[in-house]
PDB file of C-alpha atoms in Angstrom:
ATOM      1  CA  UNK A1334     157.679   0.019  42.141  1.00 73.00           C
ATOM      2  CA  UNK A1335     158.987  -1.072  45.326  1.00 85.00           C
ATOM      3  CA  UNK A1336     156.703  -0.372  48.245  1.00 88.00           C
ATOM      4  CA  UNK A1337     159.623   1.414  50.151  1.00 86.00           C
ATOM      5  CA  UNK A1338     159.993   4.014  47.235  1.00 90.00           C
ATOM      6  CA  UNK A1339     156.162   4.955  47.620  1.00 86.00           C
ATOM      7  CA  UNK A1340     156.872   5.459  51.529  1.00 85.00           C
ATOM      8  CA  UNK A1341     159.528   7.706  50.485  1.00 87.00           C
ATOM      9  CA  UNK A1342     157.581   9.555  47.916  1.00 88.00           C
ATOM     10  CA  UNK A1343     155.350  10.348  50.520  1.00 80.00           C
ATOM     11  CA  UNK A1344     158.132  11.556  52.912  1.00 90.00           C
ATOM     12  CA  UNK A1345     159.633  13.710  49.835  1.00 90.00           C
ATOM     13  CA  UNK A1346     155.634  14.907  49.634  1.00 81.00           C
ATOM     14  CA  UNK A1347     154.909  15.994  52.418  1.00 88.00           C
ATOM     15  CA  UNK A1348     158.118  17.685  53.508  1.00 90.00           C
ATOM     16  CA  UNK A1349     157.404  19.741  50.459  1.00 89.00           C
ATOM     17  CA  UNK A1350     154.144  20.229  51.360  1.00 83.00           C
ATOM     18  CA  UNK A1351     155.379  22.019  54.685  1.00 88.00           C
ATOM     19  CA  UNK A1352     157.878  23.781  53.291  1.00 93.00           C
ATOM     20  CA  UNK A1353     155.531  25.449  50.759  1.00 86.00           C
ATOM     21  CA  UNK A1354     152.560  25.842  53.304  1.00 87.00           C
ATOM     22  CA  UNK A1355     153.483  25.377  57.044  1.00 88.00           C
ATOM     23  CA  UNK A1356     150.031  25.373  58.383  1.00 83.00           C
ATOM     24  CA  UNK A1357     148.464  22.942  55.362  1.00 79.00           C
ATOM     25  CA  UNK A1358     148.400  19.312  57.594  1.00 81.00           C
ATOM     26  CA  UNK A1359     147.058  21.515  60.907  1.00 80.00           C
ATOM     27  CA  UNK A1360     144.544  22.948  58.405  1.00 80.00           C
ATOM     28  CA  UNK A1361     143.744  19.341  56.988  1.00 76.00           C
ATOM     29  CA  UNK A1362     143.379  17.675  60.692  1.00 75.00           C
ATOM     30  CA  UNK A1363     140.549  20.014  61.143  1.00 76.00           C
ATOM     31  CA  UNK A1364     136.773  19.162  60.303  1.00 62.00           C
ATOM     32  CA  UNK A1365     135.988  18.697  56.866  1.00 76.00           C
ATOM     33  CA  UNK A1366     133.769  20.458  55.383  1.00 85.00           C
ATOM     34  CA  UNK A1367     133.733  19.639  51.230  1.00 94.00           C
ATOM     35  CA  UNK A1368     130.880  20.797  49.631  1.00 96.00           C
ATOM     36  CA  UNK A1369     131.197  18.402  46.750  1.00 97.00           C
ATOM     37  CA  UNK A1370     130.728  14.342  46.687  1.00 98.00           C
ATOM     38  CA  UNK A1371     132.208  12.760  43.994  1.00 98.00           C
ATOM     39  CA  UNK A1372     130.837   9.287  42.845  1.00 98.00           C
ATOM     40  CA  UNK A1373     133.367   8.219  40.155  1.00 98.00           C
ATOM     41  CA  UNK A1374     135.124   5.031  38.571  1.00 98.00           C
ATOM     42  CA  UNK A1375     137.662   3.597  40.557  1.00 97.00           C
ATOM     43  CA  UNK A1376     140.157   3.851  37.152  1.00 94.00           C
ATOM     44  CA  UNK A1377     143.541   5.111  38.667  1.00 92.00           C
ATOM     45  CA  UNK A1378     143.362   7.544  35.929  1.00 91.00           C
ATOM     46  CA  UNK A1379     140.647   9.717  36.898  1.00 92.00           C
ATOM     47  CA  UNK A1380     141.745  11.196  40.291  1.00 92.00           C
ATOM     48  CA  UNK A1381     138.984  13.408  41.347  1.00 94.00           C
ATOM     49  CA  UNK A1382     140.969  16.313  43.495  1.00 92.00           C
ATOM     50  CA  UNK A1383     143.647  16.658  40.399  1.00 92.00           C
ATOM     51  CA  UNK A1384     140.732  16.914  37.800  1.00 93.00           C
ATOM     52  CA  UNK A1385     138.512  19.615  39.419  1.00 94.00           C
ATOM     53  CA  UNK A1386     141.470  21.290  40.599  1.00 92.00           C
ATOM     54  CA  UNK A1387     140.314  20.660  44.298  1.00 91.00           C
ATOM     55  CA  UNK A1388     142.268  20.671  47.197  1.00 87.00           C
ATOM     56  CA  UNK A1389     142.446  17.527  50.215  1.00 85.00           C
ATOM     57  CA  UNK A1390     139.515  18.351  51.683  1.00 88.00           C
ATOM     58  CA  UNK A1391     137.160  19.779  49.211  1.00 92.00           C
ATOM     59  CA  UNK A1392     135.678  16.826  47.847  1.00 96.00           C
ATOM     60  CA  UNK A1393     134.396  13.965  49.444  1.00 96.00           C
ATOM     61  CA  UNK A1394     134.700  10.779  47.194  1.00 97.00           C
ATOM     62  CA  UNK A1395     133.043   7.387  46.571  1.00 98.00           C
ATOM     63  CA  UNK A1396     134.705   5.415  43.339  1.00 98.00           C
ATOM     64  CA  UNK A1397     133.866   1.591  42.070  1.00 98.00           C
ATOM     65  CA  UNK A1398     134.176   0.023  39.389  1.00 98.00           C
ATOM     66  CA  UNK A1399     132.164   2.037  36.597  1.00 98.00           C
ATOM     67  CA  UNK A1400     131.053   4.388  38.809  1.00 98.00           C
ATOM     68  CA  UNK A1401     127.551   2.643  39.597  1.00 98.00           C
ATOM     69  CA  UNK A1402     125.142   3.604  42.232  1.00 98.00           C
ATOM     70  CA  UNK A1403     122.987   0.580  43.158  1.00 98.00           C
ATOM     71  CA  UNK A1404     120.410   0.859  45.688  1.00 96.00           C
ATOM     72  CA  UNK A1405     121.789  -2.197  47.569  1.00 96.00           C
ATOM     73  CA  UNK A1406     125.214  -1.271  47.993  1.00 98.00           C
ATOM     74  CA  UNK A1407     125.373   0.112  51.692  1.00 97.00           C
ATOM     75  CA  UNK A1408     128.991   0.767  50.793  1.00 98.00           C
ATOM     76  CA  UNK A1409     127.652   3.607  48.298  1.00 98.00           C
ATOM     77  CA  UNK A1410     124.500   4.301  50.029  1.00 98.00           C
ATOM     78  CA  UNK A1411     126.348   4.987  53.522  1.00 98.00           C
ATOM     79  CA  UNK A1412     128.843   7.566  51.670  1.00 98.00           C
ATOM     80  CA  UNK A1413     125.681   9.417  50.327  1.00 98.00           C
ATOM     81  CA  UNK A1414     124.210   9.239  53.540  1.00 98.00           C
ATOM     82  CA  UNK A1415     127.536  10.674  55.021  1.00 98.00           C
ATOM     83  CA  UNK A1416     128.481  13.222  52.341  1.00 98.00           C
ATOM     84  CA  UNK A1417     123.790  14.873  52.617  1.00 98.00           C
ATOM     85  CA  UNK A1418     123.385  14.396  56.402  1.00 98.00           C
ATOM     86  CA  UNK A1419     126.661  15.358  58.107  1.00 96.00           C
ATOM     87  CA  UNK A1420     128.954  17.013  55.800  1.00 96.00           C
ATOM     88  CA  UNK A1421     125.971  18.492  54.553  1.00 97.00           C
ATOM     89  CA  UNK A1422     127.936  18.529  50.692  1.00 98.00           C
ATOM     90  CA  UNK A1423     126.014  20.774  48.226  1.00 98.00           C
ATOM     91  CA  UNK A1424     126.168  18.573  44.923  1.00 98.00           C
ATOM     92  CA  UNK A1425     126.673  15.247  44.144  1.00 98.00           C
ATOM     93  CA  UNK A1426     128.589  14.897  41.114  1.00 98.00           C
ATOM     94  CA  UNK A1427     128.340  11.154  39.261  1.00 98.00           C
ATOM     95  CA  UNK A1428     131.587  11.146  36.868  1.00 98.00           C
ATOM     96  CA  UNK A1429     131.609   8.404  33.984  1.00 98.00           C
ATOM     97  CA  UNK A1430     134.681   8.283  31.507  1.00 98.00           C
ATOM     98  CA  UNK A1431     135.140   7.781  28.283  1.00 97.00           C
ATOM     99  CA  UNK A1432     136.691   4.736  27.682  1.00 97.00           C
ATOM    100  CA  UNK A1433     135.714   2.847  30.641  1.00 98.00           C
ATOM    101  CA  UNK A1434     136.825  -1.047  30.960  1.00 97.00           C
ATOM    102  CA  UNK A1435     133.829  -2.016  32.769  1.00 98.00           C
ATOM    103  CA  UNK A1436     130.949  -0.402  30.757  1.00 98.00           C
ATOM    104  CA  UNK A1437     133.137  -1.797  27.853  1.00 98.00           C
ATOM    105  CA  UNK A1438     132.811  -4.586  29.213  1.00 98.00           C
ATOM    106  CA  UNK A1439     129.700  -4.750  29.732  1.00 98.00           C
ATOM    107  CA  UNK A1440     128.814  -3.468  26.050  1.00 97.00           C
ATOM    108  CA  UNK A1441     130.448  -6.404  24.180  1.00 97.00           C
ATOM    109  CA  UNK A1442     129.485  -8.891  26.930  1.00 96.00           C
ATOM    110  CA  UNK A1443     133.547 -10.171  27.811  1.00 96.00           C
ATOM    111  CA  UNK A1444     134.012 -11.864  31.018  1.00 96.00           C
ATOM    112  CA  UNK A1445     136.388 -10.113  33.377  1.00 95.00           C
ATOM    113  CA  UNK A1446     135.312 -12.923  36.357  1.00 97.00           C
ATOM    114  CA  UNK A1447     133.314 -11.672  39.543  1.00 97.00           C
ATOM    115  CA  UNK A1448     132.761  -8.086  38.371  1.00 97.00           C
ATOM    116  CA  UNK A1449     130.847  -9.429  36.225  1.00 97.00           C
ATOM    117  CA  UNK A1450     127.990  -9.273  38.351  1.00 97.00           C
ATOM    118  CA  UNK A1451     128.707  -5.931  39.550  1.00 98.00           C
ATOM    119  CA  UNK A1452     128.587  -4.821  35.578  1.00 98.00           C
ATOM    120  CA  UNK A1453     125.454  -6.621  34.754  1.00 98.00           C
ATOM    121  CA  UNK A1454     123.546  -3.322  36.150  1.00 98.00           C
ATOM    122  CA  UNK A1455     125.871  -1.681  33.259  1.00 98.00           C
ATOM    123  CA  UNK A1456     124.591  -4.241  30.570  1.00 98.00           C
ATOM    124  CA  UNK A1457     121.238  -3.721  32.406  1.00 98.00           C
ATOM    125  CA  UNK A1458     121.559   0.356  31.646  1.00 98.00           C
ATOM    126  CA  UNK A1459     122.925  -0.917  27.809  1.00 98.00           C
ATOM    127  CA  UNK A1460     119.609  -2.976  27.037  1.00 98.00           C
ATOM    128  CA  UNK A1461     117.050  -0.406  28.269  1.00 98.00           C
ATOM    129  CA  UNK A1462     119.004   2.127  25.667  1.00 97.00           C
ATOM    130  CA  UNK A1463     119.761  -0.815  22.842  1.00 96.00           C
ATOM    131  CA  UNK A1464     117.971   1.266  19.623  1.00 95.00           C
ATOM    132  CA  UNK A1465     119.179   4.449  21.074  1.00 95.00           C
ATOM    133  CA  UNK A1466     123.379   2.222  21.285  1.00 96.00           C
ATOM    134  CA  UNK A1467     122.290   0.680  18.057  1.00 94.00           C
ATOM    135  CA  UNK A1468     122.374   4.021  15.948  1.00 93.00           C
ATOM    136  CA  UNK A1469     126.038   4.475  16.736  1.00 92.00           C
ATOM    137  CA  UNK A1470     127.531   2.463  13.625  1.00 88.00           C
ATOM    138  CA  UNK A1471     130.982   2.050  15.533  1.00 94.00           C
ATOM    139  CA  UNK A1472     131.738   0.360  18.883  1.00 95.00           C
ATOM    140  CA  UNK A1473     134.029   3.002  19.769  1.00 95.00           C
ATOM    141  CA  UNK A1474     130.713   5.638  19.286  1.00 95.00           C
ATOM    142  CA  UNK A1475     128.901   2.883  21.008  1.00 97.00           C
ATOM    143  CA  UNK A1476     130.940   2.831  24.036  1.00 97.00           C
ATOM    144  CA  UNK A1477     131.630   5.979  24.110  1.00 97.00           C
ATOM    145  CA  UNK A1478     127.568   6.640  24.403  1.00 97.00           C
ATOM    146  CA  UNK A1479     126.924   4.025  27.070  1.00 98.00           C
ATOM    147  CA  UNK A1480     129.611   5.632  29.527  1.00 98.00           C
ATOM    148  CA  UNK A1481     127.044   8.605  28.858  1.00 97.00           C
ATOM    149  CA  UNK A1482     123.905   6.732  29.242  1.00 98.00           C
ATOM    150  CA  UNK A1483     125.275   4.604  32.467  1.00 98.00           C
ATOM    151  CA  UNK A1484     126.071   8.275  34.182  1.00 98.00           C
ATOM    152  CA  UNK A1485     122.410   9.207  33.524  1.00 98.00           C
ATOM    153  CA  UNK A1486     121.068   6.057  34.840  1.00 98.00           C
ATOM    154  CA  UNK A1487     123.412   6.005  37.850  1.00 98.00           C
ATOM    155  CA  UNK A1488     122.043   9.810  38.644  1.00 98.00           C
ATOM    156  CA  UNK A1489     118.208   8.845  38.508  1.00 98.00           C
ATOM    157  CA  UNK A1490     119.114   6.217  41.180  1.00 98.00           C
ATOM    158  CA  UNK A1491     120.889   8.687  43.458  1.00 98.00           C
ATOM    159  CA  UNK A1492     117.540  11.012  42.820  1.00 98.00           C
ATOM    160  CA  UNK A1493     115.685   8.194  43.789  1.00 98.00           C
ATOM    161  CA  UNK A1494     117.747   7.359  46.987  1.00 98.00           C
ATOM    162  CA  UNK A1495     115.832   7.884  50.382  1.00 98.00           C
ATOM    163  CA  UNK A1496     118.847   9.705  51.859  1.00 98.00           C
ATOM    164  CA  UNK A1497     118.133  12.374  48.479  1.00 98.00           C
ATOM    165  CA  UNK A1498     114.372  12.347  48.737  1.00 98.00           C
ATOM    166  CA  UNK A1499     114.795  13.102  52.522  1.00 98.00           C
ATOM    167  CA  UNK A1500     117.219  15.953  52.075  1.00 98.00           C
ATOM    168  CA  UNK A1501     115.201  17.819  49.158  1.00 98.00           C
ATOM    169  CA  UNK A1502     111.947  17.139  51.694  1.00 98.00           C
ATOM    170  CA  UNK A1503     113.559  19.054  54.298  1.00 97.00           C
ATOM    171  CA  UNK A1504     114.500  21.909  51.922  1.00 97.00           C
ATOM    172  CA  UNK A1505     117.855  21.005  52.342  1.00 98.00           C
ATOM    173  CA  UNK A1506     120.153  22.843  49.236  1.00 98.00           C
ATOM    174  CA  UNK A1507     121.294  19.995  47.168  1.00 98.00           C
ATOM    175  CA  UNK A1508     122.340  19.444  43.493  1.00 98.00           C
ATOM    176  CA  UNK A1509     123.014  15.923  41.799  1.00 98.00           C
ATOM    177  CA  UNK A1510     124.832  16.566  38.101  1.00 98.00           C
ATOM    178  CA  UNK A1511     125.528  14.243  35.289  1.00 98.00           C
ATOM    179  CA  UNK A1512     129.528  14.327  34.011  1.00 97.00           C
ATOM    180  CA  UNK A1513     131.767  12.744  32.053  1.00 97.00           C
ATOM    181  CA  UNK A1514     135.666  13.242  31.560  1.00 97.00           C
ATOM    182  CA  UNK A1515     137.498  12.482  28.680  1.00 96.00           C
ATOM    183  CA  UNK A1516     141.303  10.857  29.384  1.00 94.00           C
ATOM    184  CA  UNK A1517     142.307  12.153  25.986  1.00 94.00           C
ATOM    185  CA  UNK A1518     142.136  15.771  27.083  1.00 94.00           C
ATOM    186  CA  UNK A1519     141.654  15.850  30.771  1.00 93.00           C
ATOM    187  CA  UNK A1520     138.034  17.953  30.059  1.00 95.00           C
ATOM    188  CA  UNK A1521     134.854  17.087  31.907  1.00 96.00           C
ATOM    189  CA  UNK A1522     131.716  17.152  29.730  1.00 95.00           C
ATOM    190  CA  UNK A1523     128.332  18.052  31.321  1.00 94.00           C
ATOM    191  CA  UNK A1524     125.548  15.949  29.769  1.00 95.00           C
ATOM    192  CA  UNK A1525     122.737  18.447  30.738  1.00 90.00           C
ATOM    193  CA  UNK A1526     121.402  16.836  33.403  1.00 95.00           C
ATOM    194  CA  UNK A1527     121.524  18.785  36.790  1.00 95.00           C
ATOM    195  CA  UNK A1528     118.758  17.940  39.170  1.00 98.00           C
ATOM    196  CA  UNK A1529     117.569  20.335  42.190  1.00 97.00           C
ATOM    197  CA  UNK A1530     114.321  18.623  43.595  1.00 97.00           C
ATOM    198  CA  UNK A1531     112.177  15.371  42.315  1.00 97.00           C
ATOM    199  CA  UNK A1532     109.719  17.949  40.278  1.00 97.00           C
ATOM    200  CA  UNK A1533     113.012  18.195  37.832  1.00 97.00           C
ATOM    201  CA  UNK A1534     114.083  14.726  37.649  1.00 97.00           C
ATOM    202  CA  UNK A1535     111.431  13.431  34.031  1.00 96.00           C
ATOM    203  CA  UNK A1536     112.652  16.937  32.937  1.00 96.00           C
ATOM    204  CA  UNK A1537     116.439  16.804  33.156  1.00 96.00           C
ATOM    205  CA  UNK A1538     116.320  13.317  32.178  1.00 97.00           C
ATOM    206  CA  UNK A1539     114.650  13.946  28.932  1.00 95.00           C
ATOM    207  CA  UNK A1540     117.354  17.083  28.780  1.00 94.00           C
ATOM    208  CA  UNK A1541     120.010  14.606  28.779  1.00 95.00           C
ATOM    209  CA  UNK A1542     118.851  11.604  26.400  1.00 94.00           C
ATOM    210  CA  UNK A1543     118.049  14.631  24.094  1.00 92.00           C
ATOM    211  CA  UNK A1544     121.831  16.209  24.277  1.00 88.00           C
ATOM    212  CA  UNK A1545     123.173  12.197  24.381  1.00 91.00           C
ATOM    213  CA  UNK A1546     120.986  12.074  21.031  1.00 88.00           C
ATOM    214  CA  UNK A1547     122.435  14.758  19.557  1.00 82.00           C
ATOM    215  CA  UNK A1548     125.974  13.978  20.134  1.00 71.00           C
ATOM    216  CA  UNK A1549     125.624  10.321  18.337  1.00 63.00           C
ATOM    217  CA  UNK A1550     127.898  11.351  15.562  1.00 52.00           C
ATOM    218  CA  UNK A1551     131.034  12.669  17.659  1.00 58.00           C
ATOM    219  CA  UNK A1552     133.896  10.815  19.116  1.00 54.00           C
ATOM    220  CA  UNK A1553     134.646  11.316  22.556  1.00 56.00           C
TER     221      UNK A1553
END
């Protein structure tokens, strides 16, 4: 598509936009205040306003490539920081998909070039859970289960993140949940893991290996 047809996609947009609601870009210019921070995949297919149903300016949102949260990565760590300290966001939502590229990837060990660095935390996450993969007599179950188990991991390290441990210290009210969302039918999965404070971390974590566990036999 021809870059001038986006620009006038836009222009189409947002005339529509004001013609439906007048007041929606002066309402937009104003301070944010989203009480959500999304930390998804960077897949063009899983847009996080259209699949909560959100509106510009509900959800704060931080996507790469498998949707990893590394504790090096000042590019994640300094949205966190953003989203807990000044927007002051009220859960922290890290979104896996099924059928993920990069955690595929990752599973059957194919070289995609430089991200392949970025995905060895992925085939780190897929060795730590390797009996737990290896029960899955498919790939397709297998991969499907790793997006899982790669969304758990990914929340323990935002748990374990200063910028967290800081904000539950202070008594600050923050929530960091485990999802997943399914392309095939546009539904988000929980997978039982919703953590409050560090006292609930080894408990929600054995919550959701136990529901992962459970849900070896299904397709996604």
């Amino acid at each position: 598509m021809p870059l001038k047809e986006l620009l006038d996609r836009n222009k189409e947009w947002a005339e529509k936009v004001r013609a439906e609601d007048p007041q929606f870009f002066r309402r937009l210019s104003q301070l944010q205040a989203p009480k959500y921070l999304w930390i998804g995949c960077s897949d063009s297919r899983v847009p996080a306003n259209q699949i909560t149903g959100l509106q510009p300016g509900e959800v704060f949102v931080h996507r790469n490539v498998a949707n990893l949260v590394v504790h090096t990565d000042l590019n994640c760590l300094s949205t966190i920081q953003f989203a807990v300290d000044v927007l002051k966001v009220e859960h922290i939502l890290v979104v896996g998909h099924y059928g993920c590229g990069g955690v595929h990837a990752a599973l059957t060990g194919a070289r995609v070039g430089l991200a392949d660095n970025w995905l060895r935390h992925v085939a780190d996450v897929a060795a730590k859970h390797e009996r737990l993969l290896a029960e899955a007599e498919l790939e397709a179950l297998r991969h499907a289960r790793l997006c899982e188990l790669n969304v758990v991991e990914q929340v323990v390290n935002v748990c374990q993140t200063t910028i967290v441990q800081d904000a539950w210290a202070r008594g600050q009210k923050l929530s960091v949940h485990a999802w997943v969302y399914s392309l095939l039918d546009g539904r988000v999965r929980e997978l039982g893991m919703g953590v409050d404070c560090p006292a609930e971390l080894p408990e929600a974590y054995a919550l959701a290996m136990k529901h992962i566990r459970g849900r070896m036999g299904e397709s996604a």
